[in-house]
């Protein structure tokens, strides 16, 4: 087989001249990819009118004429095409055409270029408001903001899935509750959502059913059913379903819950594709740090004694009580051993995720309304939830809050370069709000209720490391902390302001606003006390010409919020964003890069992806996450976390020589620094072949 | 008294870097080490593109450099 020309050009990146990589070859690869492949395989239309009409008539697009005249659409197309967008790397172009561009029904010809996708998304989300469509389109073509994959992929298409990425729900401790969860899992999975469940309320293996001891099967059988459900209800076979389950660390099933991820475990209990996470209350961290015994509790005996779920108790308050109450069945383990077991499981499988419940609820703006009890597939969603009471036919269910969240990410480098933080955040918030408005997951009423009443969204960010390297700032440096502190304070400010403006326009706040920390002003305390400004000259220079909200601006915002309320119960969450960051030519999320030049195998060819903005001068600013002191990474995330109401997907990068004790130390550090969760732990296998920066 | 000095750019877990160190140590050479990922400004200043890079300096003047583990070139560098 002949290797394609663009692949050969891309591979020439690695040819060294004078000890420098031939990075410019990647641009030639993009050019060839277009000339020799994309253009030849794109359906050609003589006029824009012909194209739009064809796409609508052939049922590729929805009927945009219901909202716009042809001239209005043309105005948006013209603005976007006039920007002369060019992909900055081969990998960006490749990812877009491979996964996002609309194809004809045969799957062979492209019907869209990047510009066309941007316009379709903008027209769809603006719903007839041309001015708004132009704003969306400008932000998207500037690559200042990227909606999450479901929104970017599906918007404007006649035959498509949902726009929302993320759903969560509690499972009640009875057959109706479990049945409802399985039913929800199937339906949400089939429309393309990642779904996460909290299993912590389920009675443990060996507990009583109808007061007959020893009959309950525990959480594992439910996990098995959920795993099969997700793999059955995939999205027309295009994408496998994805699910996660969380369990409280004080639940007596916790050890088998962890064991299910082991590779050498019995096939009957092994869980392969379902992701797992552990809910970790502060009390457990305290016991582990003091190296004390730790009691695990049978949740059903707790419920019978106190009329309250173990998972909903404040363990700082209740732990001793549960230990001393003889009616509560328990099991004694060593806290530190259990923590090492968690680390060991992570080392072997990357799982479990950790959800630090205390941190997630400290400063939680809806704390008088409810608690954050668990998280999602990527550990960045943190919202209130409450278990529904599902009844038999003929009796009305009591539906409470599930969680629904749609996501998107700012591109830090482009919003900084264009000095458009305010505009991008506000426009992004509008577009996320529209997605929430038009989402109606009627088949899962708890999720529908949450979306209808709370309107939660999750605005995140990507390209942090790329932006820092481009400006010759080290990711682990004090300057990086300074930058993040100011930048994310601004994102917080403008997202709140935007939420207030939307509430003012619509005369509607999220349900429960009056009881929130936004309404009583507590939320604003850290901001009105003193100005947040860059302390470092280099960082101050980056913000030159940008207006940074002052303490007085925050005080004004506090007053506006008190008067008008805010529309969204939750606004910010930083997702890991994998594929969308490639298209944006951005480093993923706020995490450090893993390689300076990423090597990717696609079928029979190898492609190289130099990190965004890499040149031969700034090469060493792209230090690998695996070479960093993880405490420096956690410290940076903790600074960002102060300004983010939900969570941040944080990956630990470890080396084979790191012991489980080292990993456990990172847990303790992350918890101390106020992180709300830890996502995967990845381990680099030692090998010399992988060293791109080494000369042999 | 010689005013020459040797700077070696290196990183952890890099085999060729270790081989260069072994070579220099065996010859009893004194040298400074810099990890360019920790001090990228210095790497920029010396236009270092990969590791290991050994540079022979006299005052602020670069006399010679060897990139990678190349015993003959290293031996020539030490002889000059």
XYZ file of C-alpha atoms in Angstrom:
776
model
C 0.000 0.000 0.000
C 1.206 3.468 -0.882
C 1.438 5.813 2.061
C -0.582 8.937 1.470
C 1.267 12.106 0.579
C -0.048 14.100 3.530
C 1.005 11.393 5.954
C 4.518 11.379 4.474
C 4.712 15.144 4.822
C 3.448 14.952 8.372
C 6.050 12.294 9.159
C 8.812 14.571 7.858
C 8.299 16.673 10.987
C 10.578 14.230 12.719
C 13.461 14.752 10.290
C 16.068 16.765 12.116
C 18.145 19.459 10.475
C 20.784 21.099 12.583
C 19.187 19.330 15.563
C 15.843 21.017 14.850
C 12.602 19.239 13.990
C 11.081 20.154 10.634
C 7.915 21.491 12.210
C 6.977 23.560 9.141
C 6.311 20.295 7.295
C 3.052 19.940 9.194
C 1.634 22.972 7.364
C 2.555 21.330 4.072
C 0.785 18.190 5.275
C -2.399 20.178 5.945
C -2.187 21.693 2.456
C -1.763 18.335 0.830
C -4.561 16.818 2.914
C -6.905 19.462 1.496
C -5.677 19.461 -2.096
C -5.210 15.737 -2.466
C -8.027 14.435 -0.308
C -10.646 16.752 1.206
C -11.305 18.893 -1.865
C -11.540 15.874 -4.121
C -14.040 14.256 -1.815
C -16.276 17.222 -1.145
C -19.594 17.625 -2.913
C -19.368 20.731 -5.055
C -22.136 23.322 -5.250
C -22.200 26.220 -7.676
C -23.877 28.607 -5.301
C -24.509 28.928 -1.586
C -28.246 28.846 -2.284
C -27.892 25.544 -4.073
C -25.930 24.134 -1.141
C -28.323 25.242 1.593
C -31.384 24.098 -0.335
C -29.834 20.739 -1.110
C -28.865 20.102 2.515
C -32.348 20.987 3.718
C -34.242 19.142 0.972
C -32.171 16.000 1.386
C -32.867 16.132 5.117
C -29.276 16.658 6.199
C -30.093 19.998 7.819
C -33.224 21.103 9.598
C -35.254 23.707 7.743
C -33.339 26.880 8.550
C -35.830 28.850 6.443
C -38.263 28.620 9.360
C -35.998 31.144 11.088
C -33.933 32.948 8.471
C -34.184 34.360 4.979
C -31.538 33.257 2.516
C -29.899 36.682 2.693
C -29.589 36.450 6.464
C -27.918 33.071 6.223
C -25.655 34.370 3.507
C -24.533 37.177 5.798
C -23.358 34.624 8.372
C -21.634 32.429 5.777
C -19.889 35.458 4.266
C -18.587 36.663 7.606
C -17.256 33.220 8.468
C -15.614 32.540 5.091
C -14.052 36.005 5.090
C -12.033 35.006 8.154
C -10.010 32.640 5.956
C -9.740 29.954 8.593
C -6.811 27.553 8.237
C -6.138 24.476 10.349
C -2.871 24.932 12.218
C -1.894 21.293 12.225
C -2.577 18.175 10.263
C -4.067 16.453 13.306
C -6.658 19.248 13.726
C -7.836 18.969 10.131
C -7.762 15.185 10.230
C -9.822 15.005 13.440
C -12.410 17.400 12.096
C -12.949 15.597 8.815
C -12.778 12.173 10.378
C -15.235 12.783 13.210
C -17.226 15.983 12.793
C -17.759 17.015 9.167
C -21.159 16.112 7.728
C -20.950 13.380 5.102
C -23.488 12.230 2.533
C -25.463 9.092 3.315
C -22.964 6.883 1.529
C -20.375 8.168 3.996
C -17.916 8.832 1.192
C -18.322 12.503 0.360
C -18.040 15.513 2.611
C -20.901 17.985 2.621
C -19.302 20.411 5.051
C -16.058 22.226 5.677
C -15.149 23.588 9.093
C -16.711 26.920 8.175
C -20.000 25.237 7.287
C -20.168 23.371 10.596
C -19.522 26.634 12.445
C -22.361 28.337 10.560
C -24.780 25.433 11.059
C -24.111 25.402 14.813
C -24.521 29.177 14.994
C -27.737 29.336 12.980
C -29.189 26.488 14.974
C -28.366 27.885 18.400
C -29.382 31.464 17.537
C -32.886 30.274 16.536
C -33.632 33.083 14.150
C -31.723 35.911 15.805
C -29.241 36.919 13.092
C -27.238 39.204 15.328
C -26.823 36.386 17.811
C -25.908 33.947 15.034
C -23.177 36.331 13.890
C -21.831 36.541 17.427
C -21.760 32.761 17.833
C -20.178 32.325 14.441
C -17.462 34.872 15.088
C -16.576 33.266 18.404
C -16.477 29.782 16.870
C -14.496 30.657 13.752
C -12.016 32.573 15.926
C -11.727 29.338 17.897
C -12.351 31.202 21.136
C -14.902 28.710 22.357
C -15.697 25.132 21.530
C -19.008 23.464 22.443
C -18.753 19.892 23.687
C -18.853 17.192 21.019
C -22.617 16.435 21.119
C -23.466 20.107 20.542
C -20.818 20.727 17.894
C -21.542 17.481 16.071
C -25.345 17.473 16.152
C -26.459 21.116 15.950
C -28.477 21.913 12.857
C -28.659 18.340 11.654
C -32.036 16.860 10.847
C -31.078 13.344 11.850
C -29.036 13.555 14.989
C -28.646 12.805 18.663
C -29.022 15.108 21.631
C -26.877 18.164 22.371
C -26.196 17.436 26.012
C -23.255 15.361 27.145
C -23.805 14.500 30.717
C -26.427 12.973 32.986
C -26.328 11.821 36.589
C -28.809 10.297 38.995
C -29.207 8.639 42.359
C -30.422 5.058 42.739
C -33.001 4.303 45.410
C -32.576 1.223 47.589
C -35.502 -0.791 46.240
C -36.483 -2.637 43.070
C -38.503 0.268 41.708
C -35.557 2.598 42.175
C -33.119 0.162 40.609
C -35.496 -0.487 37.732
C -35.868 3.248 37.147
C -32.071 3.605 37.022
C -31.671 0.795 34.506
C -34.456 2.227 32.389
C -32.852 5.686 32.553
C -29.444 4.265 31.713
C -30.813 2.634 28.584
C -32.634 5.721 27.367
C -29.902 8.237 28.158
C -27.243 6.022 26.680
C -29.167 5.594 23.439
C -29.333 9.374 22.935
C -25.618 9.751 23.436
C -25.153 10.809 27.010
C -22.500 9.725 29.441
C -24.406 8.590 32.525
C -23.278 8.341 36.111
C -25.091 6.781 39.066
C -24.612 6.952 42.795
C -24.828 3.425 44.219
C -24.130 4.496 47.795
C -27.725 4.110 48.966
C -27.997 0.490 47.835
C -27.908 -1.993 50.718
C -24.742 -4.041 50.961
C -24.239 -7.677 50.086
C -25.562 -9.878 52.855
C -27.973 -7.328 54.327
C -31.614 -8.089 54.942
C -34.472 -7.880 52.494
C -37.904 -7.628 54.125
C -36.085 -8.330 57.398
C -34.744 -11.671 56.149
C -31.015 -11.509 56.789
C -28.381 -12.351 54.216
C -30.524 -11.895 51.118
C -29.242 -8.681 49.527
C -26.872 -9.005 46.582
C -25.058 -5.704 47.129
C -23.847 -3.288 44.498
C -21.942 -5.610 42.158
C -24.948 -7.311 40.524
C -26.388 -3.877 39.767
C -23.092 -2.823 38.229
C -23.167 -5.899 36.009
C -26.663 -5.064 34.789
C -25.704 -1.429 34.186
C -22.602 -2.416 32.271
C -24.647 -4.651 29.983
C -27.287 -1.969 29.627
C -24.742 0.603 28.448
C -23.162 -1.747 25.975
C -26.579 -2.740 24.594
C -28.001 0.784 24.267
C -25.232 2.296 22.160
C -25.824 5.069 19.663
C -26.838 3.208 16.513
C -23.615 1.300 16.862
C -21.564 4.453 16.168
C -20.414 5.028 19.670
C -20.437 2.670 22.632
C -22.502 3.744 25.617
C -20.549 5.098 28.536
C -21.401 4.924 32.199
C -19.923 5.409 35.637
C -20.943 4.421 39.141
C -19.886 5.900 42.465
C -19.807 4.266 45.877
C -19.229 5.778 49.289
C -15.974 4.628 50.837
C -17.811 3.782 54.113
C -20.133 1.322 52.324
C -19.258 -2.289 53.271
C -19.175 -3.323 49.598
C -16.285 -0.937 48.925
C -13.578 -3.600 48.740
C -15.348 -5.767 46.189
C -16.306 -2.580 44.353
C -12.589 -1.855 43.929
C -11.679 -5.467 43.154
C -14.034 -5.565 40.191
C -11.512 -3.519 38.192
C -8.634 -5.895 38.778
C -7.448 -7.682 35.690
C -6.876 -10.998 37.410
C -10.241 -11.118 39.143
C -12.884 -13.778 38.433
C -14.731 -13.040 35.154
C -18.072 -13.220 36.952
C -17.323 -10.143 39.015
C -15.038 -8.284 36.655
C -16.316 -4.943 35.382
C -14.607 -3.975 32.153
C -16.230 -0.980 30.544
C -18.109 0.691 33.384
C -16.098 3.460 35.072
C -15.995 3.558 38.849
C -15.550 6.333 41.375
C -15.301 6.474 45.154
C -17.102 9.073 47.267
C -14.573 10.117 49.897
C -15.837 12.117 52.896
C -13.311 14.177 54.925
C -13.608 11.731 57.798
C -11.964 9.000 55.774
C -9.006 11.230 54.882
C -8.630 12.087 58.543
C -8.621 8.411 59.595
C -6.115 7.556 56.885
C -3.831 10.392 57.828
C -3.887 9.393 61.492
C -3.409 5.772 60.455
C -6.444 4.660 62.427
C -8.955 1.892 62.150
C -11.839 2.610 59.866
C -15.300 1.118 60.142
C -17.372 0.352 57.089
C -21.127 0.308 57.601
C -24.037 -1.725 56.324
C -26.110 1.101 54.829
C -29.489 -0.548 55.319
C -28.935 -0.933 59.073
C -27.998 2.754 59.184
C -31.174 3.699 57.346
C -33.292 1.568 59.683
C -31.711 3.129 62.773
C -31.711 6.763 61.726
C -34.217 7.033 58.904
C -31.428 8.599 56.888
C -29.062 7.234 54.256
C -25.429 6.693 55.231
C -24.498 8.557 52.071
C -26.413 11.658 53.167
C -24.927 11.875 56.635
C -22.221 14.277 57.677
C -19.641 11.679 58.625
C -17.628 14.158 60.717
C -20.660 14.343 62.929
C -22.051 10.827 62.688
C -19.033 8.538 62.406
C -18.462 7.993 66.153
C -22.181 7.565 66.706
C -22.371 4.865 64.023
C -19.309 3.127 65.452
C -20.805 2.953 68.935
C -24.344 2.013 67.938
C -24.562 -1.821 68.210
C -27.605 -1.939 65.931
C -25.517 -0.624 63.046
C -23.664 -3.515 61.429
C -20.086 -2.743 60.590
C -16.770 -4.079 59.456
C -13.384 -2.959 60.742
C -10.560 -2.237 58.327
C -7.458 -0.073 58.421
C -8.020 3.309 56.761
C -4.528 3.532 55.361
C -4.697 0.015 53.970
C -7.930 0.882 52.239
C -6.359 3.999 50.777
C -3.393 2.011 49.529
C -5.839 -0.466 48.015
C -7.444 2.414 46.133
C -4.007 3.537 44.930
C -3.132 -0.026 43.966
C -6.329 -0.354 41.914
C -5.536 2.973 40.223
C -2.050 1.810 39.379
C -3.425 -1.332 37.797
C -6.466 0.040 36.025
C -6.438 3.858 36.193
C -9.620 3.645 38.337
C -11.320 4.568 40.629
C -11.960 8.282 40.344
C -12.010 10.020 43.700
C -14.720 12.465 44.698
C -13.753 14.518 47.774
C -17.160 15.150 49.220
C -16.101 17.640 51.915
C -14.251 19.879 49.465
C -17.092 19.713 46.956
C -19.523 20.957 49.585
C -17.371 23.598 51.238
C -18.314 26.855 49.577
C -21.097 25.091 47.678
C -23.438 27.923 46.736
C -26.564 25.788 47.072
C -25.626 24.299 50.427
C -28.918 25.229 52.065
C -30.799 23.479 49.294
C -28.868 20.217 49.231
C -25.525 18.478 49.093
C -23.285 17.432 46.258
C -23.133 13.664 46.639
C -21.168 12.299 43.696
C -19.836 13.196 40.287
C -19.902 12.103 36.660
C -17.853 10.205 34.080
C -15.182 12.878 33.990
C -15.401 14.076 37.619
C -16.075 17.737 36.778
C -19.841 17.892 37.325
C -20.759 18.674 40.934
C -24.381 19.480 41.618
C -27.098 18.698 44.094
C -29.021 15.476 43.632
C -31.747 13.754 45.558
C -33.103 10.261 45.196
C -36.578 9.968 43.654
C -39.256 7.701 45.123
C -40.421 5.483 42.310
C -43.765 3.862 43.053
C -45.823 1.089 41.530
C -48.154 1.719 38.586
C -51.102 3.847 39.526
C -49.293 5.608 42.343
C -47.562 8.867 41.649
C -43.775 8.907 41.816
C -41.998 11.524 43.861
C -39.492 12.850 41.363
C -36.504 14.726 42.747
C -33.294 16.096 41.240
C -31.157 14.102 38.877
C -28.453 16.091 37.074
C -28.209 17.273 33.506
C -25.273 19.259 32.243
C -24.079 20.515 28.897
C -20.518 21.574 28.459
C -18.215 23.753 26.430
C -14.694 25.152 26.704
C -13.002 28.484 26.200
C -9.729 28.477 24.335
C -7.468 30.380 26.725
C -4.868 31.267 24.093
C -7.243 32.794 21.554
C -9.400 34.710 24.044
C -6.226 36.147 25.573
C -4.695 37.013 22.183
C -7.913 38.600 20.949
C -8.489 40.266 24.334
C -12.049 38.974 24.288
C -12.460 37.166 27.609
C -15.601 39.065 28.492
C -17.215 38.712 25.072
C -16.313 35.042 24.715
C -17.526 34.083 28.202
C -20.816 35.892 27.721
C -21.457 34.525 24.247
C -20.480 31.046 25.409
C -22.888 31.300 28.351
C -25.674 32.280 25.941
C -25.006 29.334 23.708
C -24.858 26.901 26.635
C -28.134 28.336 27.930
C -29.810 27.740 24.581
C -28.684 24.122 24.676
C -30.254 23.772 28.119
C -33.448 25.488 26.865
C -33.957 23.150 23.939
C -33.049 20.006 25.827
C -36.024 18.112 27.087
C -35.235 14.667 28.388
C -38.865 13.769 29.062
C -38.168 10.046 29.291
C -36.127 10.521 32.450
C -38.221 12.858 34.612
C -35.598 13.396 37.353
C -33.091 14.650 34.772
C -35.788 16.689 33.062
C -36.748 18.283 36.376
C -33.148 19.277 37.092
C -32.679 20.847 33.685
C -36.015 22.666 33.796
C -35.499 24.109 37.258
C -31.736 24.536 37.589
C -30.597 25.246 33.965
C -27.108 24.060 34.843
C -24.273 24.422 32.382
C -20.560 23.747 32.563
C -18.236 26.263 30.933
C -14.636 25.096 31.015
C -11.327 25.964 29.407
C -8.604 24.409 27.294
C -5.149 25.284 25.980
C -3.669 26.391 29.300
C -0.313 24.711 28.770
C -0.204 25.811 25.113
C -0.868 29.406 26.095
C 1.776 29.370 28.825
C 4.437 27.766 26.609
C 3.693 30.193 23.796
C 4.481 32.974 26.250
C 7.588 31.265 27.632
C 6.016 30.550 30.998
C 6.562 27.234 32.721
C 3.461 25.318 33.694
C 4.816 24.639 37.178
C 5.880 28.227 37.824
C 4.576 30.945 40.148
C 3.732 33.010 37.061
C 1.340 30.278 35.934
C -0.422 30.433 39.317
C -0.690 34.185 38.988
C -2.131 33.946 35.502
C -4.718 31.324 36.443
C -5.827 33.231 39.502
C -6.659 36.314 37.443
C -7.960 34.558 34.347
C -10.377 32.237 36.128
C -11.555 34.997 38.445
C -12.570 36.834 35.266
C -14.301 33.787 33.827
C -16.209 33.470 37.086
C -17.138 37.154 37.063
C -18.405 37.287 33.490
C -20.252 33.984 33.698
C -22.069 35.221 36.808
C -22.780 38.556 35.194
C -24.106 36.800 32.118
C -26.299 34.527 34.258
C -27.652 37.590 36.075
C -28.376 39.339 32.754
C -30.232 36.319 31.420
C -32.284 36.146 34.646
C -33.060 39.867 34.329
C -34.160 39.540 30.682
C -36.304 36.504 31.279
C -37.470 37.502 34.740
C -36.644 34.005 35.868
C -34.027 32.577 38.213
C -33.132 28.970 38.911
C -35.492 27.384 41.443
C -34.164 27.935 44.958
C -32.089 31.016 44.148
C -33.451 32.838 47.221
C -31.885 30.233 49.535
C -28.521 30.228 47.781
C -25.229 31.801 48.781
C -25.606 34.048 45.730
C -28.771 35.597 47.161
C -27.398 36.240 50.651
C -24.108 37.545 49.264
C -21.818 35.053 51.017
C -20.558 33.790 47.703
C -19.007 37.168 46.937
C -17.024 37.546 50.157
C -13.671 36.412 48.698
C -14.032 38.890 45.828
C -15.271 42.071 47.448
C -12.618 41.930 50.177
C -9.809 42.833 47.812
C -8.854 43.284 44.177
C -7.435 40.327 42.327
C -4.722 41.616 39.998
C -1.604 40.122 38.442
C 1.333 40.386 40.846
C 3.949 39.345 38.324
C 5.059 41.864 35.661
C 5.136 39.291 32.922
C 1.552 38.263 33.700
C 0.451 41.882 34.010
C 1.820 42.445 30.494
C -0.324 39.591 29.177
C -3.425 41.323 30.523
C -2.476 44.708 29.112
C -5.446 46.353 27.426
C -7.856 44.054 29.239
C -10.144 45.423 31.887
C -9.894 43.274 35.009
C -12.978 43.354 37.275
C -12.147 45.015 40.595
C -13.519 44.443 44.090
C -15.890 47.349 43.399
C -17.117 45.645 40.220
C -17.740 42.516 42.271
C -19.682 44.522 44.834
C -21.820 45.941 42.039
C -22.322 42.444 40.639
C -23.367 41.240 44.086
C -26.005 43.968 44.225
C -27.234 43.148 40.702
C -27.445 39.465 41.557
C -29.418 40.228 44.714
C -31.855 42.260 42.685
C -32.295 40.098 39.587
C -31.067 36.666 40.648
C -29.134 34.352 38.358
C -30.476 31.929 35.799
C -28.094 28.996 36.286
C -27.692 27.011 39.483
C -24.261 25.911 38.207
C -22.088 27.584 35.604
C -18.497 26.388 35.441
C -16.880 22.950 35.153
C -13.594 22.086 33.484
C -13.885 18.960 31.362
C -10.979 16.908 30.035
C -11.949 17.560 26.368
C -10.045 15.126 24.221
C -11.104 15.297 20.585
C -12.386 18.873 20.610
C -8.996 20.154 21.734
C -7.366 18.653 18.630
C -9.709 20.606 16.365
C -9.030 23.764 18.336
C -5.278 23.245 18.106
C -5.285 23.444 21.868
C -3.678 21.487 24.663
C -6.397 19.557 26.454
C -8.186 21.215 29.356
C -6.011 22.832 32.033
C -3.752 19.778 32.259
C -0.091 19.711 31.241
C 0.831 18.024 27.955
C 2.021 14.431 27.967
C 4.385 14.607 24.969
C 6.014 17.466 23.097
C 5.180 15.707 19.874
C 2.390 13.189 20.211
C 2.721 9.994 18.228
C -0.556 8.499 17.040
C -1.241 5.279 15.208
C -4.213 5.258 12.854
C -4.669 1.939 11.136
C -1.479 1.345 9.190
C -0.048 4.832 9.438
C 1.731 6.812 12.116
C 0.998 10.495 12.500
C 2.738 13.134 14.561
C 1.044 15.929 16.406
C 3.353 18.694 17.592
C 1.824 20.498 20.550
C 0.028 23.750 19.738
C 2.398 26.718 19.182
C 5.449 24.489 19.422
C 8.530 25.866 17.723
C 12.177 25.076 18.115
C 12.656 27.918 20.594
C 9.942 27.145 23.113
C 10.443 23.389 22.910
C 11.418 22.860 26.542
C 8.423 24.757 27.867
C 6.384 21.692 26.890
C 7.577 19.654 29.814
C 5.704 16.375 30.040
C 3.158 15.897 32.806
C 5.023 12.700 33.659
C 8.189 14.677 34.371
C 6.448 17.197 36.585
C 6.168 17.128 40.330
C 2.476 16.253 40.657
C 2.209 18.522 43.659
C 2.957 21.487 41.390
C 0.148 20.410 39.098
C -2.274 19.964 41.995
C -1.274 23.369 43.356
C -2.126 25.031 40.045
C -5.464 23.219 39.859
C -6.251 24.352 43.410
C -5.836 27.984 42.335
C -8.226 27.491 39.414
C -10.670 25.589 41.640
C -11.160 28.645 43.834
C -12.954 30.319 40.936
C -14.907 27.352 39.589
C -18.250 26.495 41.183
C -18.221 22.864 40.037
C -15.129 20.689 39.526
C -12.063 20.170 37.364
C -11.065 16.881 35.712
C -7.616 16.359 37.183
C -5.393 13.543 35.995
C -2.459 12.302 38.054
C 0.574 11.357 35.955
C 2.850 8.875 37.663
C 5.829 6.756 36.716
C 6.367 3.048 37.250
C 8.764 3.829 40.055
C 6.086 5.686 42.027
C 4.778 3.462 44.783
C 1.195 3.193 45.962
C 2.327 5.197 48.995
C 3.499 7.996 46.711
C 0.115 7.989 45.012
C -1.684 7.979 48.368
C 0.378 11.032 49.315
C -0.950 12.824 46.239
C -4.502 12.028 47.380
C -3.801 13.584 50.747
C -2.172 16.617 49.144
C -5.007 17.065 46.632
C -7.546 16.865 49.430
C -5.621 19.373 51.566
C -5.370 21.787 48.645
C -9.145 21.797 48.267
C -9.443 19.797 45.048
C -12.905 18.347 44.651
C -11.958 15.269 42.683
C -9.252 13.260 40.987
C -9.920 11.720 37.594
C -7.695 8.953 36.180
C -4.238 8.095 37.396
C -2.017 7.377 34.430
C 1.296 5.576 34.701
C 4.100 5.993 32.190
C 5.901 2.836 31.304
C 9.628 3.456 31.246
C 11.092 3.178 27.765
C 13.759 4.916 25.732
C 11.909 4.771 22.427
C 9.368 7.269 23.654
C 11.927 9.991 24.317
C 11.394 12.455 21.457
C 13.692 15.011 22.977
C 16.621 12.599 23.283
C 19.366 12.479 20.679
C 20.928 9.102 20.148
C 44.505 28.008 34.861
C 41.954 27.143 32.222
C 38.846 29.294 31.893
C 37.082 26.565 29.956
C 33.989 24.918 31.287
C 31.688 22.163 30.127
C 27.921 22.339 30.323
C 25.813 19.272 29.819
C 22.074 19.502 29.052
C 20.273 16.378 30.145
C 17.033 14.974 31.519
C 16.052 12.059 33.761
C 15.260 8.664 32.292
C 17.246 9.418 29.150
C 19.656 6.658 28.248
C 21.963 8.574 25.913
C 22.249 11.244 28.645
C 23.394 8.629 31.124
C 25.884 7.229 28.636
C 27.424 10.660 28.137
C 27.692 11.131 31.898
C 29.360 7.762 32.314
C 31.827 8.669 29.584
C 32.678 12.052 31.100
C 32.891 10.629 34.626
C 35.270 7.928 33.461
C 37.535 10.605 32.001
C 37.362 12.493 35.294
C 35.868 15.571 33.619
C 34.113 18.228 35.703
C 30.910 19.570 34.162
C 27.705 21.401 35.052
C 24.366 19.789 34.317
C 21.178 21.544 33.305
C 17.767 20.007 32.756
C 16.324 22.127 29.939
C 12.773 21.222 30.978
C 13.447 22.865 34.331
C 15.401 25.809 32.949
C 14.005 26.366 29.480
C 15.354 29.939 29.402
C 18.890 28.555 29.487
C 18.052 26.056 26.780
C 16.825 28.938 24.652
C 19.924 30.986 25.394
C 22.199 28.155 24.322
C 19.865 27.156 21.468
C 19.701 23.612 22.777
C 17.239 21.476 20.848
C 17.641 18.047 22.350
C 19.386 16.138 25.093
C 22.108 15.213 25.732
C 23.934 18.260 24.462
C 27.462 18.896 25.714
C 28.867 22.379 25.197
C 32.460 23.479 25.702
C 32.642 27.128 26.726
C 35.499 29.540 27.143
C 34.298 32.597 29.042
C 31.072 33.415 27.170
C 32.277 31.904 23.915
C 31.051 28.532 22.699
C 33.969 26.489 21.328
C 32.303 23.250 20.456
C 29.190 21.171 21.043
C 28.297 17.516 20.844
C 24.707 16.397 20.453
C 23.863 12.850 21.462
C 26.238 10.157 22.659
C 29.145 10.278 20.190
C 32.383 9.070 21.827
C 34.717 10.299 19.055
C 33.262 13.781 19.055
C 33.304 13.885 22.836
C 36.922 12.825 22.863
C 37.744 15.585 20.358
C 35.879 18.103 22.498
C 37.844 17.085 25.577
C 41.116 17.279 23.693
C 40.584 20.842 22.527
